[in-house]
C-alpha positions as CSV (number, residue, x, y, z in Angstrom):
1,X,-46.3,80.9,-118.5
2,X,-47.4,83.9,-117.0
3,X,-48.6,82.7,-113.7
4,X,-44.7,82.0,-113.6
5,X,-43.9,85.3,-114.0
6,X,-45.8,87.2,-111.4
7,X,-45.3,85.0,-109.2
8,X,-41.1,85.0,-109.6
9,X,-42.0,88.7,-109.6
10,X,-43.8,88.3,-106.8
11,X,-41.1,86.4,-104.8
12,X,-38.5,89.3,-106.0
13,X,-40.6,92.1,-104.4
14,X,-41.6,90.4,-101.7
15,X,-36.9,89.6,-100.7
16,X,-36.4,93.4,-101.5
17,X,-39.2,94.2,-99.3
18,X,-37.9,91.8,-96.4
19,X,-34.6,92.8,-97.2
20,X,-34.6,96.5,-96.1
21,X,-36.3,95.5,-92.6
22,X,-34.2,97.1,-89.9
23,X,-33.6,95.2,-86.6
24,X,-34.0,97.9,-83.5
25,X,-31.8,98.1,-80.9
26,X,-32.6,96.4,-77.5
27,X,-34.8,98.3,-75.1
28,X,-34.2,99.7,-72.1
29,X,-35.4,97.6,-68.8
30,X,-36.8,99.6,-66.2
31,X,-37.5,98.3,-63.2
32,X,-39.5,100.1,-60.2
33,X,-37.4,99.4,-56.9
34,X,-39.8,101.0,-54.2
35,X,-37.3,103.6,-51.0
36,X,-37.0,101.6,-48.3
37,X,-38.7,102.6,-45.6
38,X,-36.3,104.8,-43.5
39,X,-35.3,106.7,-46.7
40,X,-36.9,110.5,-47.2
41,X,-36.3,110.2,-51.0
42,X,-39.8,108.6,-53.1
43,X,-39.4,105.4,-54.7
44,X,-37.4,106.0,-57.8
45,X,-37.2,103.5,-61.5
46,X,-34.2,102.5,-62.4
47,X,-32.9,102.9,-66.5
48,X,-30.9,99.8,-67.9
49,X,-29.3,100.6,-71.2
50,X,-28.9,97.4,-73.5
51,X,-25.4,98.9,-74.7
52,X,-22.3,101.2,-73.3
53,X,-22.4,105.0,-73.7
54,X,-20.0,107.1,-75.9
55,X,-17.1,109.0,-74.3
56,X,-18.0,111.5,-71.6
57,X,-18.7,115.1,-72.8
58,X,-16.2,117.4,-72.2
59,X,-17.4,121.2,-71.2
60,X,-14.9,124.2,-70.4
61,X,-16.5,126.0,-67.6
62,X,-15.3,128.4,-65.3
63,X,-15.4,128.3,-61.8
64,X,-17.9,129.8,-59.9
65,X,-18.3,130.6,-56.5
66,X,-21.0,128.9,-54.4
67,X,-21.4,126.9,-57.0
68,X,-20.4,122.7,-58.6
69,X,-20.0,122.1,-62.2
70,X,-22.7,119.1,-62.6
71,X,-21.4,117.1,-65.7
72,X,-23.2,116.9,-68.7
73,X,-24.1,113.2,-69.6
74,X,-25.6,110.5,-71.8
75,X,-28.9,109.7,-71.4
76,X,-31.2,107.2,-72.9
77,X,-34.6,107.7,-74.7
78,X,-35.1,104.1,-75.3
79,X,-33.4,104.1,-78.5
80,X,-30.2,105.6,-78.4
81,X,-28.3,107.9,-76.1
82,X,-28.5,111.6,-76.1
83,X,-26.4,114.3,-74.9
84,X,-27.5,116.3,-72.0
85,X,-25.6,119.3,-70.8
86,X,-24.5,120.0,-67.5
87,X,-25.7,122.5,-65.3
88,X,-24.5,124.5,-61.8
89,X,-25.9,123.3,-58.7
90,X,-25.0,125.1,-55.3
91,X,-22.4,123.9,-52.9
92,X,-24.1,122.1,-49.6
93,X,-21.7,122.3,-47.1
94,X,-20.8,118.8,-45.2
95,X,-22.0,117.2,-48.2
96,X,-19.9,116.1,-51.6
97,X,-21.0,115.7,-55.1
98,X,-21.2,112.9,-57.3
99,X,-21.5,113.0,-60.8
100,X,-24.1,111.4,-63.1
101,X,-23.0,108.2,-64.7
102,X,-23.2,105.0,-66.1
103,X,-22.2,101.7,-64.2
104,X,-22.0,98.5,-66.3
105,X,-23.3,95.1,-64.8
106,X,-24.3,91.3,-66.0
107,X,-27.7,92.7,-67.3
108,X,-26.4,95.7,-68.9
109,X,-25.4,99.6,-68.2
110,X,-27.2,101.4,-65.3
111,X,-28.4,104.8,-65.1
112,X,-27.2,107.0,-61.5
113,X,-28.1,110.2,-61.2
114,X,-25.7,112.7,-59.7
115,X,-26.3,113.4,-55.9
116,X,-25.0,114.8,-52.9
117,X,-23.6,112.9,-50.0
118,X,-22.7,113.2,-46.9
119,X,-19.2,114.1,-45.6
């Protein structure tokens, strides 16, 4: 009888044990996409979070002259998504600014950096 016993105990521990297990989130994929050739920027790796990111972040700045409000943003450490704050950057005349964001596609949401353009 009591080989019945530890082993029902046994099979009790062993649920509650099994049952607390915690199922991570999908990783990131990164994937290395080499400049082409004619580009002067270095290759670069691309971030692909497995899920969307919260609401933008909403900072109250004033303007400053010389200067562009670079939004603050979401970024992803692989787990989850973290707040990063803006910062200024200086104007570049003939060129405009685009922000940091997220772009969803099939495989999931896709990281882009904020840059200047031209025109």
């Amino acid at each position: 009888m009591s080989n019945r016993l530890v082993a029902l105990a046994s099979l009790l521990a062993v649920t509650a044990l099994a049952s607390g297990c915690v199922v991570e989130p999908a990783r990131p994929v990164y994937v290395a996409r080499p400049a082409p050739v004619y580009a002067p920027a270095p290759a670069y790796v691309e971030v692909v979070a497995p899920q969307p990111p919260p609401e933008y972040i909403v900072e109250h700045v004033q303007p400053r002259p010389g200067y562009i409000w670079a939004r603050g943003y979401w970024r992803w450490d692989g787990r989850r998504y973290i707040a990063e704050r803006g910062h200024w950057e200086p104007m570049r005349p003939g060129y405009h600014y685009v922000h940091p964001h997220w772009e969803q596609r099939g495989d999931g949401w896709h990281w882009r950096a904020g840059v200047w353009i031209a025109g």
